[in-house]
CSV table of C-alpha atoms and ligand atoms in Angstrom, one decimal:
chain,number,residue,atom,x,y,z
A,1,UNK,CA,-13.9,27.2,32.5
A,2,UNK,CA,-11.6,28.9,35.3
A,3,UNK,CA,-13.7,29.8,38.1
A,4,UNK,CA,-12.1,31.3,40.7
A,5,UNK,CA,-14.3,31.3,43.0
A,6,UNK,CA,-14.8,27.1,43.2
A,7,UNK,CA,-11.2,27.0,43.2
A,8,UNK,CA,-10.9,28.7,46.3
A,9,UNK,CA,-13.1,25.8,47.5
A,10,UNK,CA,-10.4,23.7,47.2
A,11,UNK,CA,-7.8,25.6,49.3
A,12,UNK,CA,-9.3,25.2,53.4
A,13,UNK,CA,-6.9,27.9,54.8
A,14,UNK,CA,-8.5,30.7,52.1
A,15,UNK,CA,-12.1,30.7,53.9
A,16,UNK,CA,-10.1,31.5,57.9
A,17,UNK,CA,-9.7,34.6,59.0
A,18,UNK,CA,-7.2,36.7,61.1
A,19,UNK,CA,-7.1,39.4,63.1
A,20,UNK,CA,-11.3,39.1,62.7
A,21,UNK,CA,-10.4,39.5,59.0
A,22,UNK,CA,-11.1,37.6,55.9
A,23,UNK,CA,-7.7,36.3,54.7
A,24,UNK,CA,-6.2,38.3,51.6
A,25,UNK,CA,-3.4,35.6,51.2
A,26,UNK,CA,-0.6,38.0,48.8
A,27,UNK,CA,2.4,35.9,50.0
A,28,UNK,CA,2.0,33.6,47.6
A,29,UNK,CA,6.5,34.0,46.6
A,30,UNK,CA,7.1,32.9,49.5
A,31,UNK,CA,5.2,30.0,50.4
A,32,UNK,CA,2.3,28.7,48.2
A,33,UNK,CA,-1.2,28.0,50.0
A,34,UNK,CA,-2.0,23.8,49.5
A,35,UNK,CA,-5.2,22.2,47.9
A,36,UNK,CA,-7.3,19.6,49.3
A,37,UNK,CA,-5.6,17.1,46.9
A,38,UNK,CA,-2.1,17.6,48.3
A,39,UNK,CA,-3.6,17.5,52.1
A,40,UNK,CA,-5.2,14.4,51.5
A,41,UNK,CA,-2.1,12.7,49.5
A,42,UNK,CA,-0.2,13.3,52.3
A,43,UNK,CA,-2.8,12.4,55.4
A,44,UNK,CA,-3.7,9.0,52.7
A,45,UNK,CA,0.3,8.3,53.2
A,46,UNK,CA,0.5,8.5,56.7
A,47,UNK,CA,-2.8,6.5,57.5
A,48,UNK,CA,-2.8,3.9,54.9
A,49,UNK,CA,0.5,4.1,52.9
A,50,UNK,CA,3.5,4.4,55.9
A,51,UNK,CA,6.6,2.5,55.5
A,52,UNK,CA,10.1,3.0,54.0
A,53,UNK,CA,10.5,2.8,50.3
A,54,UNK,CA,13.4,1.0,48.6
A,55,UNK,CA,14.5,-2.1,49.5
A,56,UNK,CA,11.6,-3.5,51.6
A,57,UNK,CA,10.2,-6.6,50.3
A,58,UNK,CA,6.6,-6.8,52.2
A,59,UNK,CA,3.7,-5.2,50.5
A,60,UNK,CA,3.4,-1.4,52.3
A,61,UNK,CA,7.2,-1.0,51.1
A,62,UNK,CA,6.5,-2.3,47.7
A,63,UNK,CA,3.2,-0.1,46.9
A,64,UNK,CA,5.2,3.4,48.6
A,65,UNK,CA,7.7,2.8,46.5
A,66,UNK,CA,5.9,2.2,43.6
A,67,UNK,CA,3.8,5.4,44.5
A,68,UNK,CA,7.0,8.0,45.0
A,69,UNK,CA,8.5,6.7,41.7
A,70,UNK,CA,5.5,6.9,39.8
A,71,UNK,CA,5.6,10.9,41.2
A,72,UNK,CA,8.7,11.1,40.0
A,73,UNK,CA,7.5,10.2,36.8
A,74,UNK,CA,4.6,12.7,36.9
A,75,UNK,CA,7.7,15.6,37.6
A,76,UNK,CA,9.6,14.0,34.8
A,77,UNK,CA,7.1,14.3,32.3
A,78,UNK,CA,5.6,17.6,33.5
A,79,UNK,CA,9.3,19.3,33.2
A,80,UNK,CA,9.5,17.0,29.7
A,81,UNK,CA,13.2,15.6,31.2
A,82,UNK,CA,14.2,12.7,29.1
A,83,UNK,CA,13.9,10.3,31.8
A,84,UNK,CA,12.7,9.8,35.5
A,85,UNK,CA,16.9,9.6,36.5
A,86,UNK,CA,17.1,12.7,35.6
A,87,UNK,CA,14.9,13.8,38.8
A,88,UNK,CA,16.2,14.0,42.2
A,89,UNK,CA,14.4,14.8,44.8
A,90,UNK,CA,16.0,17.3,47.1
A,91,UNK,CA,14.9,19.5,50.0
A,92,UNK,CA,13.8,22.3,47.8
A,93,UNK,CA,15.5,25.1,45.7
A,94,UNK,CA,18.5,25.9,48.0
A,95,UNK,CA,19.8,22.3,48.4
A,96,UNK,CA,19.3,21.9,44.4
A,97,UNK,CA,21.8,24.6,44.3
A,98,UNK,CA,23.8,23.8,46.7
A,99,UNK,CA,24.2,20.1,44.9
A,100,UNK,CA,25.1,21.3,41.8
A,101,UNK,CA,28.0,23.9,43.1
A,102,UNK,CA,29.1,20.8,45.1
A,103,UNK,CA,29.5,18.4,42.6
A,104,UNK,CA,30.3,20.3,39.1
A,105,UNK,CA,32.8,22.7,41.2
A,106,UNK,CA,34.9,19.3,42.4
A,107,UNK,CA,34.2,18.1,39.0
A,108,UNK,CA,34.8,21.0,36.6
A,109,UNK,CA,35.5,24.3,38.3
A,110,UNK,CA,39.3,24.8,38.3
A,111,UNK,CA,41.0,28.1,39.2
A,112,UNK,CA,41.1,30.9,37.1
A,113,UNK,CA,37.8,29.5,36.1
A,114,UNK,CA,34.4,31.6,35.6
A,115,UNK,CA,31.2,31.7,37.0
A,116,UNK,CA,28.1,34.0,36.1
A,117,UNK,CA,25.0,34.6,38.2
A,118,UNK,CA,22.8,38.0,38.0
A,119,UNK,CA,22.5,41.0,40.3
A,120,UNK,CA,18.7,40.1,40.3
A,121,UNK,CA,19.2,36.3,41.9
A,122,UNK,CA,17.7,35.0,45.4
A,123,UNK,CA,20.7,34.8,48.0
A,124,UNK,CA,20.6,31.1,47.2
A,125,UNK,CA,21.4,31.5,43.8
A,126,UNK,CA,24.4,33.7,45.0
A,127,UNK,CA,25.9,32.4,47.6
A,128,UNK,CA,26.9,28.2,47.1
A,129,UNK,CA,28.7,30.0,44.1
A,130,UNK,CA,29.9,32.4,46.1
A,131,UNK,CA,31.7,29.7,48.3
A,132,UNK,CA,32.4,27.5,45.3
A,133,UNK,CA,34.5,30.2,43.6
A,134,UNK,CA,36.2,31.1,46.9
A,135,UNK,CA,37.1,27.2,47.5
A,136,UNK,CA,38.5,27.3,43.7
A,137,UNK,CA,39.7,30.5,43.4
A,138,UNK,CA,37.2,30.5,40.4
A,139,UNK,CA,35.8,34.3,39.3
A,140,UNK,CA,32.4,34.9,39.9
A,141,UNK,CA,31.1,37.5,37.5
A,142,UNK,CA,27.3,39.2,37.1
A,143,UNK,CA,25.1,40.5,34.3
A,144,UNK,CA,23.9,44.1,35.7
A,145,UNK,CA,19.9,44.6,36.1
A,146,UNK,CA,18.8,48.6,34.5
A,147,UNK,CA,16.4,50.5,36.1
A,148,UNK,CA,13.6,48.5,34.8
A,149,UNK,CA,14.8,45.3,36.4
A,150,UNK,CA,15.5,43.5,33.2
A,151,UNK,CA,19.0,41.7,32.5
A,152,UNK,CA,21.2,44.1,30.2
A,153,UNK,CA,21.7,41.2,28.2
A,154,UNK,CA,23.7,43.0,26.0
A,155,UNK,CA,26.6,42.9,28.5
A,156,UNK,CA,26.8,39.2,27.8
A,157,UNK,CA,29.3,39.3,25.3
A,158,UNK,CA,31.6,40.7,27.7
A,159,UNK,CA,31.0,38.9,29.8
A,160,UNK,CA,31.8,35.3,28.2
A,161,UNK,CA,34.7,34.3,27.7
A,162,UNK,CA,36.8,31.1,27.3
A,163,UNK,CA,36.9,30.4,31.2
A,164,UNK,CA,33.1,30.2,31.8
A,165,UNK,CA,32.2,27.2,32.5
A,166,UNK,CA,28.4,27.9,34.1
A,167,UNK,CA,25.7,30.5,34.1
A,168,UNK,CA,23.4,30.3,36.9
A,169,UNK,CA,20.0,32.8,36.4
A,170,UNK,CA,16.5,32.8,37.5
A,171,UNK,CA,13.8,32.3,35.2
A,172,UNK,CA,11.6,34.7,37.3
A,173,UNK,CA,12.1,37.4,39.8
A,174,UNK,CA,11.2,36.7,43.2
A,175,UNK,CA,11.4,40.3,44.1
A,176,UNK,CA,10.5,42.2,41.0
A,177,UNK,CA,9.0,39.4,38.7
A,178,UNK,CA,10.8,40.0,35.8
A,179,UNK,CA,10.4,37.2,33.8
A,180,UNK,CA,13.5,36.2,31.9
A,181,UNK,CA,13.8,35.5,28.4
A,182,UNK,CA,15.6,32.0,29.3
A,183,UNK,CA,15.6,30.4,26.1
A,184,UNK,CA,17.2,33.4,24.0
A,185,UNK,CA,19.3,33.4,26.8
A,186,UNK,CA,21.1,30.0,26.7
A,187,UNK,CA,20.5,30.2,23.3
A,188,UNK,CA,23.3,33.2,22.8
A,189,UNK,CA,25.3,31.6,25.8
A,190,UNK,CA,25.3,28.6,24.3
A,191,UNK,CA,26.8,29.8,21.0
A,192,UNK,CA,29.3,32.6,22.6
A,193,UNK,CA,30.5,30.4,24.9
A,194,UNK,CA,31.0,27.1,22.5
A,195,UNK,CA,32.8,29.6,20.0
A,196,UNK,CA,35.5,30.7,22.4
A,197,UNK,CA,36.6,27.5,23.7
A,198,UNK,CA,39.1,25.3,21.7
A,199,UNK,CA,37.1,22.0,22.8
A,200,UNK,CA,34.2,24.2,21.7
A,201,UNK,CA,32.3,22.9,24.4
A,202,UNK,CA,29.6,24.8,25.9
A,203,UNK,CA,28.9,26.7,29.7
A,204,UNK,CA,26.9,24.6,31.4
A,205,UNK,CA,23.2,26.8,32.3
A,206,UNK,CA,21.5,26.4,35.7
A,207,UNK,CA,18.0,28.0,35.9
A,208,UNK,CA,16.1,28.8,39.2
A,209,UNK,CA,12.7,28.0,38.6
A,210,UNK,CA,11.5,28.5,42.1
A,211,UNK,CA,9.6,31.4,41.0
A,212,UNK,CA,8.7,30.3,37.8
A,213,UNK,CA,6.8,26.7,38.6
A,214,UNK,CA,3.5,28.5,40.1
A,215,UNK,CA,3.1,30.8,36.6
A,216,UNK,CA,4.4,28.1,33.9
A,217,UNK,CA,5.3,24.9,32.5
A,218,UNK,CA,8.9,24.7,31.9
A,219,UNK,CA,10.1,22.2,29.1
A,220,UNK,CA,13.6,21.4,30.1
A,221,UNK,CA,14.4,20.0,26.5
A,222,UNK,CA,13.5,22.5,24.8
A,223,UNK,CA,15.1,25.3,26.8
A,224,UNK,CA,18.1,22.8,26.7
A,225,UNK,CA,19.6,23.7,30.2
A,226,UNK,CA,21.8,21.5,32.1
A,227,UNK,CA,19.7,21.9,35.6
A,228,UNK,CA,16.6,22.9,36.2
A,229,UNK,CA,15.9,23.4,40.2
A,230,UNK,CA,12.2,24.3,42.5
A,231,UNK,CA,11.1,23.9,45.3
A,232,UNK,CA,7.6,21.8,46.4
A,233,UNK,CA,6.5,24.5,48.6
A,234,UNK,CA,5.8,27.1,45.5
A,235,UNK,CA,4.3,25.0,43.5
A,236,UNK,CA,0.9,24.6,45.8
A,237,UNK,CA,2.6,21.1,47.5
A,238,UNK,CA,4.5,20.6,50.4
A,239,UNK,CA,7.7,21.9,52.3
A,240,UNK,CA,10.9,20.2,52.6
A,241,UNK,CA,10.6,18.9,49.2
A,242,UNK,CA,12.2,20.3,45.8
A,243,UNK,CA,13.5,19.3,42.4
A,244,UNK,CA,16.7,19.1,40.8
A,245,UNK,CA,16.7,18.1,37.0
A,246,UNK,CA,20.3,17.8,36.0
A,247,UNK,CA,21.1,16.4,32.1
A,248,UNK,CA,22.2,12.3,32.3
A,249,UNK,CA,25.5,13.1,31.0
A,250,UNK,CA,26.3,15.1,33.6
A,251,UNK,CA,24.5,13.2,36.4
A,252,UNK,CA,26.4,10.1,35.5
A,253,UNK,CA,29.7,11.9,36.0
A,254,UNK,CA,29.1,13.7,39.2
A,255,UNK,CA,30.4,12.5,42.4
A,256,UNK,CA,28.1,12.0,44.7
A,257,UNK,CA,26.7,15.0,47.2
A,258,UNK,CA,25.7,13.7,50.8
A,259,UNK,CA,26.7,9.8,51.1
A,260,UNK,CA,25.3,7.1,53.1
A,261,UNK,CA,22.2,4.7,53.0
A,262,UNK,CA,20.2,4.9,49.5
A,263,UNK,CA,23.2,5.7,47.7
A,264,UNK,CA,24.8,3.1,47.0
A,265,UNK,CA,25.8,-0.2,45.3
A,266,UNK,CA,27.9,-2.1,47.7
A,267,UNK,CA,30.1,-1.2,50.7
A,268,UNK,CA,33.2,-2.7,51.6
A,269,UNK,CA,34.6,-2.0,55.3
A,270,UNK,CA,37.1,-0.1,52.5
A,271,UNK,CA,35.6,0.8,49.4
A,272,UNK,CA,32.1,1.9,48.3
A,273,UNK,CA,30.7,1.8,44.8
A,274,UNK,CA,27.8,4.0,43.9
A,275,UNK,CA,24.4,3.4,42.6
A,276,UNK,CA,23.3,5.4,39.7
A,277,UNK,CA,21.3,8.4,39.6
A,278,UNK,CA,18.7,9.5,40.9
A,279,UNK,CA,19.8,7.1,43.7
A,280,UNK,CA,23.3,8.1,43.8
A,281,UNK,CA,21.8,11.8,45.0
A,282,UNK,CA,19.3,11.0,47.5
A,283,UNK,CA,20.7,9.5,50.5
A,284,UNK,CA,18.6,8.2,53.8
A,285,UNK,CA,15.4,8.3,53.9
A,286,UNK,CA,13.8,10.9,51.8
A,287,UNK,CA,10.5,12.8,51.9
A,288,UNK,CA,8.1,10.4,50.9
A,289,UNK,CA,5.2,12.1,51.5
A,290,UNK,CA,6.6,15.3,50.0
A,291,UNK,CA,7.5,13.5,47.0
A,292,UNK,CA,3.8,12.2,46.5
A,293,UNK,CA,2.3,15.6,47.7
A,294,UNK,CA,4.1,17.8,44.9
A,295,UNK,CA,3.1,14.8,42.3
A,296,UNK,CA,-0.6,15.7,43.9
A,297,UNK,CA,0.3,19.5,43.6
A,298,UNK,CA,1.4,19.4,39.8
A,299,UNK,CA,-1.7,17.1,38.6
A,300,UNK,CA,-4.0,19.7,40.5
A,301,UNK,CA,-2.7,22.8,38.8
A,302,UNK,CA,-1.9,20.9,35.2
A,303,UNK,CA,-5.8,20.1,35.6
A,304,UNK,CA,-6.5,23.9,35.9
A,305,UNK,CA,-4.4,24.8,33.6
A,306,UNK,CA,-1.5,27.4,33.3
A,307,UNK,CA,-3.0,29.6,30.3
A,308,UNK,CA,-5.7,29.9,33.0
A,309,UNK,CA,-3.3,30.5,35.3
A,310,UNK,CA,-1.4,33.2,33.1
A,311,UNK,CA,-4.6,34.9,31.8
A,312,UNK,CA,-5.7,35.1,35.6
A,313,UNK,CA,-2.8,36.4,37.3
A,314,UNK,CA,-1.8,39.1,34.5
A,315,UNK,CA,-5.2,40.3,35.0
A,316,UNK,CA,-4.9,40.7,38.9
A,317,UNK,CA,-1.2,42.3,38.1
A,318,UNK,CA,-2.6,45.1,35.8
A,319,UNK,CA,-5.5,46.1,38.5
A,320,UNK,CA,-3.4,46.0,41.6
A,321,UNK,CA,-0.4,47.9,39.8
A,322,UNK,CA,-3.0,50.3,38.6
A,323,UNK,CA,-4.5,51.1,42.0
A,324,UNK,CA,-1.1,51.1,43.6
A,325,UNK,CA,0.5,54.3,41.2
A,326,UNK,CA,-2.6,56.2,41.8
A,327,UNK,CA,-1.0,56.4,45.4
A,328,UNK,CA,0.6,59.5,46.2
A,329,UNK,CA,4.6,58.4,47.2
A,330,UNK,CA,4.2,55.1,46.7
A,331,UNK,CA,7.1,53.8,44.1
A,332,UNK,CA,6.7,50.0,42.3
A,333,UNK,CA,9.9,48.7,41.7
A,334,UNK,CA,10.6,46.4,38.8
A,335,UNK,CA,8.7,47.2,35.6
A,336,UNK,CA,10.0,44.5,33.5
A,337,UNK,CA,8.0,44.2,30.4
A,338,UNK,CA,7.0,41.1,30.7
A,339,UNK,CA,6.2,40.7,34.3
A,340,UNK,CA,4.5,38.0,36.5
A,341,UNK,CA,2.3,39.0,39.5
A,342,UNK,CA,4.7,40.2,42.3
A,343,UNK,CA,4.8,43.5,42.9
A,344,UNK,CA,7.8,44.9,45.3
A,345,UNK,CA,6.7,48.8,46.5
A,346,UNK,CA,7.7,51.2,48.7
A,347,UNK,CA,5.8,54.6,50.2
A,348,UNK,CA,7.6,57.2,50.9
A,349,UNK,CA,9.8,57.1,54.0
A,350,UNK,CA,7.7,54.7,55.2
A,351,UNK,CA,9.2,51.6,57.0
A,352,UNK,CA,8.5,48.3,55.2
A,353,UNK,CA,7.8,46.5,58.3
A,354,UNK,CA,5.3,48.7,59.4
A,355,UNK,CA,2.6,48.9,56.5
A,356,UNK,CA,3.6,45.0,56.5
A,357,UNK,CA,2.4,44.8,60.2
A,358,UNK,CA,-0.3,47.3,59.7
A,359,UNK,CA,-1.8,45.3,56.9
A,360,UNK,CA,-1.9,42.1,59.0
A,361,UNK,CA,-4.4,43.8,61.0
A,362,UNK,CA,-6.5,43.6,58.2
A,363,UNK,CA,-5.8,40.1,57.7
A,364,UNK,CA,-4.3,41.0,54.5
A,365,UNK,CA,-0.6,38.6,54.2
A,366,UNK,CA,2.3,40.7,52.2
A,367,UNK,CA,6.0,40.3,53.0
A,368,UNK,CA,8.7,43.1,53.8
A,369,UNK,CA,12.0,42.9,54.3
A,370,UNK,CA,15.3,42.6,51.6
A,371,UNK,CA,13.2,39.0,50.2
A,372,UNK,CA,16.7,37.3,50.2
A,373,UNK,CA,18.3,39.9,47.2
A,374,UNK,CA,20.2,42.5,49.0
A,375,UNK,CA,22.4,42.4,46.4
A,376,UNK,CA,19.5,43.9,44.5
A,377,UNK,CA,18.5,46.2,46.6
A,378,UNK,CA,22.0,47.4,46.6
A,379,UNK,CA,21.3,48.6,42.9
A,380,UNK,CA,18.2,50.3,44.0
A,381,UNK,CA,19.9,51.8,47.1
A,382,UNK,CA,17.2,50.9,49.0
A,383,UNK,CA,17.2,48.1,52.5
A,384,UNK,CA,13.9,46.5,51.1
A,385,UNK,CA,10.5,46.6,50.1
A,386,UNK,CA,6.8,45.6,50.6
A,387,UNK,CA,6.1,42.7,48.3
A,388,UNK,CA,2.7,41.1,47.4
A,389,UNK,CA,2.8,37.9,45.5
A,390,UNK,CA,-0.7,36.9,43.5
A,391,UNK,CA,-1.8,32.7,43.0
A,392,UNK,CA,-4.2,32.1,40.7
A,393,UNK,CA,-6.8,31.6,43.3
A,394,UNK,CA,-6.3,35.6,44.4
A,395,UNK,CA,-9.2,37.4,43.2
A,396,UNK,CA,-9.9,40.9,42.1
A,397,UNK,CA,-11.8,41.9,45.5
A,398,UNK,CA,-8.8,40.9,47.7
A,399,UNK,CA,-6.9,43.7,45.6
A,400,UNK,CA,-9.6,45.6,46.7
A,401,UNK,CA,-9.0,45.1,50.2
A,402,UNK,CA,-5.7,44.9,50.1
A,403,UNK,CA,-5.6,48.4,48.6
A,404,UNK,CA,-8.3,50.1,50.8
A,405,UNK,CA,-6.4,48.4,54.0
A,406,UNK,CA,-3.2,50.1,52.6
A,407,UNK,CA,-4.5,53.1,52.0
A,408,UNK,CA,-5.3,53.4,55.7
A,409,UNK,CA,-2.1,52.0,57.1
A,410,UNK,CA,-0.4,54.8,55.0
A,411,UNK,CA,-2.7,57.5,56.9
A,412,UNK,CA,-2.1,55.8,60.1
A,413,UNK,CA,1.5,56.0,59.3
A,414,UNK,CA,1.9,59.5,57.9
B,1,PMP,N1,15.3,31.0,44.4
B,1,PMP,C1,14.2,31.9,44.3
B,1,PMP,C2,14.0,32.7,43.1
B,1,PMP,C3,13.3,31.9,45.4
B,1,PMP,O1,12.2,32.7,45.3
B,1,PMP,C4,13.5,31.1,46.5
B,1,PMP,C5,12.5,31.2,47.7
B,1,PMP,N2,12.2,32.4,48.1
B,1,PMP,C6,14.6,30.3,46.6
B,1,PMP,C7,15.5,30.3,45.5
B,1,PMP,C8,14.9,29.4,47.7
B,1,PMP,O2,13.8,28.4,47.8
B,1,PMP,P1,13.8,27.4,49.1
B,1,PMP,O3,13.8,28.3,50.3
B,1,PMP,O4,12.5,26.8,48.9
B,1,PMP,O5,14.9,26.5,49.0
């Protein structure tokens, strides 16, 4: 049974207030709020569990290590890789992406070469590619967004040709939460792209999942990408932690990113030789505590369950967006058809920043600004938006408040 109000329970920061206010927590795209679970995984590390994993021999090294692979496991089997080496921890999101244009640009971008992203991607999905195709003198290319803010898929075609050698797309919106039909999509880049090459080898797919982790479960095997990448923080579990699932076959042939201690096999004054993966991506000391605090965070929400989850949140999306288009001026912008709970507005002429600050007044949490896609808002013509973000532990009298505390800022501000 999904009861939202027992789940709140389990979140301390939901029952504070600010600015006098009850907290009406709609930032949820940016940074996720953190159970009681994840809190006390990480405060059980640091009083009990402390030491350095790897290589230690005495017993605090041998049960932390023990403890951060087994959470790697518990990410392996939640994202249904193949195996735990296909895991590597990273900081989050960004330095996933940032990995993967490192290593399969020195491995197999070459000039003249081509590289598709969308016109609906975070700036992190933009620019390590960006840079990549810069360094190569590679051709970065884009599948347009309509009006809507779906992907005009049907431009794929064009698109495609014998020189593409990745497609790098977001599986949801951060900004207008479009979700995207991922598996048809490497599905028909899969086949277009296999059928124009000689070797008949296929574009490799990155997806960005950031956005996508919170709402769903993804099953790497069956969407058959080559990377997967998150970040902790979304996902209810800590910061400065993140995911990047990458197929063995090309794990095992990537050089390695950042070098150093933890990567490696031996060292000679001259010559090193590299460990395997995940190893041979995770160098110094990594976040141990992070790593166990996500495992915490994805056995907490598995437990509640993402058709719960789904059910939930749609719910909270169709009586916010209602509420918000009975406002006079005030325009929603993406109305994908299938849509998680984000909703990016505008009102009238009015400044983003200032309902944003307005409605912190009355405690209520939104973000404004471009949300990291100005290359979106380029399409709409627009510098930005007001965006709130739903969790599953939003409930229907926050809209409420949220809307009523609008509706006042926007009197205030007219
Ligand atoms: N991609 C998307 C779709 C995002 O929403 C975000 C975070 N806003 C990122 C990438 C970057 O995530 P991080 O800052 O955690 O690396």
């Amino acid at each position: 049974m999904f009861n939202v109000n027992e789940i709140r329970k389990d979140f301390p920061i939901l029952s504070r207030t600010v600015n006098g206010k009850p907290l009406v927590y709609f930032d949820n795209g940016a940074t996720a709020q953190k159970p009681q679970v994840v809190i006390d995984a990480i405060s059980h590390y640091y009083s009990f569990q402390n030491s350095n994993i790897h290589r230690g021999v005495h017993t605090l090294s041998r049960e932390i290590t023990i403890a951060y692979e087994e959470a790697r496991k518990t990410i392996q089997l939640h994202l249904n890789a193949k195996q735990a080496s296909e895991i590597i921890f990273t900081k989050g999101t960004t330095e996933s992406i940032n990995l993967v244009a490192h290593c399969f640009g020195k491995l197999a971008i070459a000039e003249g070469d081509e590289i598709i992203i969308t016109q609906m991607e975070h700036h992190s999905n933009i620019v390590p590619w960006q840079l990549l195709c810069e360094e190569k003198k590679a051709v970065l290319k884009f599948i347009p967004i309509n009006e809507a803010g779906e992907l005009m898929l049907d431009e794929l075609p064009q698109l495609i040709t014998s020189k593409t050698k990745l497609v790098a797309f977001t599986h949801i919106s951060n900004t207008l939460g479009t979700i995207n039909p991922v598996k048809e999509m490497i599905e028909q880049i899969h086949t277009l792209s296999s059928s124009l090459r000689e070797d008949k080898r296929r574009a490799a797919i990155l997806i960005d999942g950031a956005q996508a982790v919170p709402h769903l479960k993804p099953d790497v095997q069956d969407l058959d990408c080559d990377f997967y990448v998150f970040s902790g923080h979304k996902l209810f579990g800590p910061t400065g932690v993140g995911i990047l699932y990458g197929k063995e076959e090309w794990l095992q042939k990537f050089p390695p990113y950042q070098t150093g201690g933890g990567t490696i096999k031996t060292v000679t004054l001259q010559k090193t030789e590299f460990a395997e993966s995940p190893l041979k991506f995770e160098a110094g000391t990594p976040h141990i505590e992070g790593g166990i605090g996500l495992a915490a965070a994805i056995n907490y929400v598995a437990e509640i369950g993402f058709d719960n989850i789904q059910k939930h949140e749609h719910e909270l999306l169709e009586y916010a967006t209602k509420q918000l288009n009975e406002i006079q001026g005030l325009v929603i912008y993406g109305n994908a058809k299938h849509k998680t709970s984000v909703i990016s507005f505008n009102v009238g002429t009015i400044h983003p920043f200032d309902i944003g600050t307005l409605l912190d007044k009355y405690g209520v949490a939104v973000r404004s600004g471009h949300h990291c896609t100005q290359p979106l808002w380029q399409f709409y013509n627009i510098p930005g938006t007001i965006r709130a973000s739903f969790a599953f532990y939003n409930t229907f009298e926050e809209v409420d408040l949220f809307i009523e505390a609008l509706k006042k800022s926007i009197r205030l501000l007219s």
